[in-house]
Amino acid sequence: HKYSSQTFRLVFHPLHWEQLDVTGTKPTARAFHTAFLADETKLVVFGGIAGLGSMNDCYELDLKQWQWSVLFQYGPDRPPPRHGHTMTETSQAGRTVLFGGAGAGFFNDLFLFDSRTGRW
């Protein structure tokens, strides 16, 4: 498998993909990760899989500056490395729910993540 760390956005008119020139600490190349919009200004990427297996790291892309940074995570309940999971925004600002995925087996678990504080 070949994994990518390139960043693209979908332009609707006319419909095409555009590669972005981003700066900062980019996520390592990966597949089967999740990405979600946080506070309408940041794209957060969590987990995924690459050559060494599943990951549980977290990065955010500032959508105004086009700059990546590591989003440090805190708390004793940090999810184990995984890929193929889902993350869905809640009605509470900055809070996202993570469900399932695979890593060291298949997961049927649920986590709440606050992207503003990095706490699980």
CSV table of C-alpha atoms in Angstrom, one decimal:
chain,number,residue,atom,x,y,z
A,1,HIS,CA,0.0,0.0,0.0
A,2,LYS,CA,1.0,3.6,-0.6
A,3,TYR,CA,0.0,6.2,1.9
A,4,SER,CA,-0.2,9.9,1.4
A,5,SER,CA,0.3,13.0,3.5
A,6,GLN,CA,-0.8,15.5,0.8
A,7,THR,CA,-3.7,17.9,1.6
A,8,PHE,CA,-6.4,18.6,-1.0
A,9,ARG,CA,-9.7,20.5,-1.0
A,10,LEU,CA,-12.7,20.0,-3.2
A,11,VAL,CA,-13.7,23.0,-5.3
A,12,PHE,CA,-17.3,22.9,-6.4
A,13,HIS,CA,-17.3,25.5,-9.2
A,14,PRO,CA,-16.0,24.1,-11.5
A,15,LEU,CA,-15.8,20.7,-9.8
A,16,HIS,CA,-12.2,19.7,-9.2
A,17,TRP,CA,-9.7,18.8,-6.5
A,18,GLU,CA,-7.0,21.3,-5.6
A,19,GLN,CA,-3.8,20.4,-3.8
A,20,LEU,CA,-3.0,22.9,-1.0
A,21,ASP,CA,0.3,24.4,-0.2
A,22,VAL,CA,0.3,23.9,3.6
A,23,THR,CA,3.0,24.6,6.2
A,24,GLY,CA,3.7,23.3,9.7
A,25,THR,CA,4.0,19.9,11.2
A,26,LYS,CA,2.0,17.7,8.8
A,27,PRO,CA,0.5,14.4,9.7
A,28,THR,CA,2.5,11.4,8.6
A,29,ALA,CA,1.2,9.6,5.6
A,30,ARG,CA,-1.9,7.4,6.5
A,31,ALA,CA,-5.2,5.9,5.4
A,32,PHE,CA,-8.5,5.1,7.0
A,33,HIS,CA,-8.2,8.1,9.4
A,34,THR,CA,-11.0,10.5,10.4
A,35,ALA,CA,-11.2,14.2,9.8
A,36,PHE,CA,-13.7,16.6,11.2
A,37,LEU,CA,-14.4,20.3,11.3
A,38,ALA,CA,-13.8,22.0,14.6
A,39,ASP,CA,-15.1,25.5,15.4
A,40,GLU,CA,-15.5,26.1,11.7
A,41,THR,CA,-11.8,27.2,11.5
A,42,LYS,CA,-9.9,23.9,12.0
A,43,LEU,CA,-9.8,20.5,10.4
A,44,VAL,CA,-8.8,17.8,12.9
A,45,VAL,CA,-7.3,14.5,11.9
A,46,PHE,CA,-7.2,11.5,14.2
A,47,GLY,CA,-5.8,8.0,13.9
A,48,GLY,CA,-5.5,5.9,10.8
A,49,ILE,CA,-3.1,3.3,9.6
A,50,ALA,CA,0.3,3.3,7.9
A,51,GLY,CA,3.2,0.9,7.4
A,52,LEU,CA,3.8,0.4,11.2
A,53,GLY,CA,0.2,-0.2,12.0
A,54,SER,CA,-2.7,1.8,13.6
A,55,MET,CA,-2.2,5.2,15.1
A,56,ASN,CA,-3.9,7.4,17.8
A,57,ASP,CA,-2.2,10.7,17.1
A,58,CYS,CA,-4.1,13.9,16.4
A,59,TYR,CA,-3.3,16.9,14.1
A,60,GLU,CA,-5.2,20.1,13.3
A,61,LEU,CA,-5.1,22.2,10.2
A,62,ASP,CA,-5.8,25.9,10.6
A,63,LEU,CA,-8.1,26.7,7.7
A,64,LYS,CA,-7.3,30.4,7.6
A,65,GLN,CA,-3.5,30.0,7.7
A,66,TRP,CA,-3.3,26.6,6.0
A,67,GLN,CA,-0.9,25.5,8.8
A,68,TRP,CA,-0.7,22.0,10.4
A,69,SER,CA,0.1,21.5,14.0
A,70,VAL,CA,0.1,18.6,16.5
A,71,LEU,CA,-3.0,18.6,18.6
A,72,PHE,CA,-1.8,17.3,22.0
A,73,GLN,CA,-4.2,14.9,23.7
A,74,TYR,CA,-4.8,14.6,27.5
A,75,GLY,CA,-6.6,12.3,29.8
A,76,PRO,CA,-6.4,8.8,31.1
A,77,ASP,CA,-9.1,7.6,28.6
A,78,ARG,CA,-7.2,8.3,25.4
A,79,PRO,CA,-8.4,5.8,22.7
A,80,PRO,CA,-6.0,3.1,21.7
A,81,PRO,CA,-4.5,3.2,18.2
A,82,ARG,CA,-7.2,2.6,15.5
A,83,HIS,CA,-8.3,3.0,11.9
A,84,GLY,CA,-11.6,2.7,10.2
A,85,HIS,CA,-13.4,4.5,13.1
A,86,THR,CA,-16.0,7.3,12.9
A,87,MET,CA,-16.0,10.7,14.5
A,88,THR,CA,-19.1,12.8,14.6
A,89,GLU,CA,-19.7,16.4,15.9
A,90,THR,CA,-22.1,16.9,18.8
A,91,SER,CA,-24.3,19.8,19.6
A,92,GLN,CA,-21.8,21.0,22.2
A,93,ALA,CA,-19.2,23.3,20.7
A,94,GLY,CA,-15.8,21.6,20.2
A,95,ARG,CA,-17.0,18.1,21.2
A,96,THR,CA,-16.9,15.1,19.0
A,97,VAL,CA,-17.8,11.5,19.5
A,98,LEU,CA,-15.5,8.7,18.4
A,99,PHE,CA,-16.9,5.2,17.7
A,100,GLY,CA,-15.4,1.8,16.9
A,101,GLY,CA,-12.7,1.0,14.3
A,102,ALA,CA,-10.0,-1.6,14.3
A,103,GLY,CA,-6.5,-1.9,15.6
A,104,ALA,CA,-5.6,-4.6,18.1
A,105,GLY,CA,-8.9,-6.3,17.1
A,106,PHE,CA,-12.2,-4.7,16.4
A,107,PHE,CA,-13.5,-2.0,18.8
A,108,ASN,CA,-17.1,-1.4,19.9
A,109,ASP,CA,-16.3,1.6,22.1
A,110,LEU,CA,-17.3,5.2,22.4
A,111,PHE,CA,-15.2,8.3,23.4
A,112,LEU,CA,-15.9,12.0,23.8
A,113,PHE,CA,-13.2,14.4,22.6
A,114,ASP,CA,-13.0,18.1,23.2
A,115,SER,CA,-10.9,19.6,20.4
A,116,ARG,CA,-10.6,22.9,22.3
A,117,THR,CA,-8.7,21.4,25.2
A,118,GLY,CA,-7.4,18.1,23.7
A,119,ARG,CA,-9.1,16.1,26.5
A,120,TRP,CA,-10.8,12.7,26.0
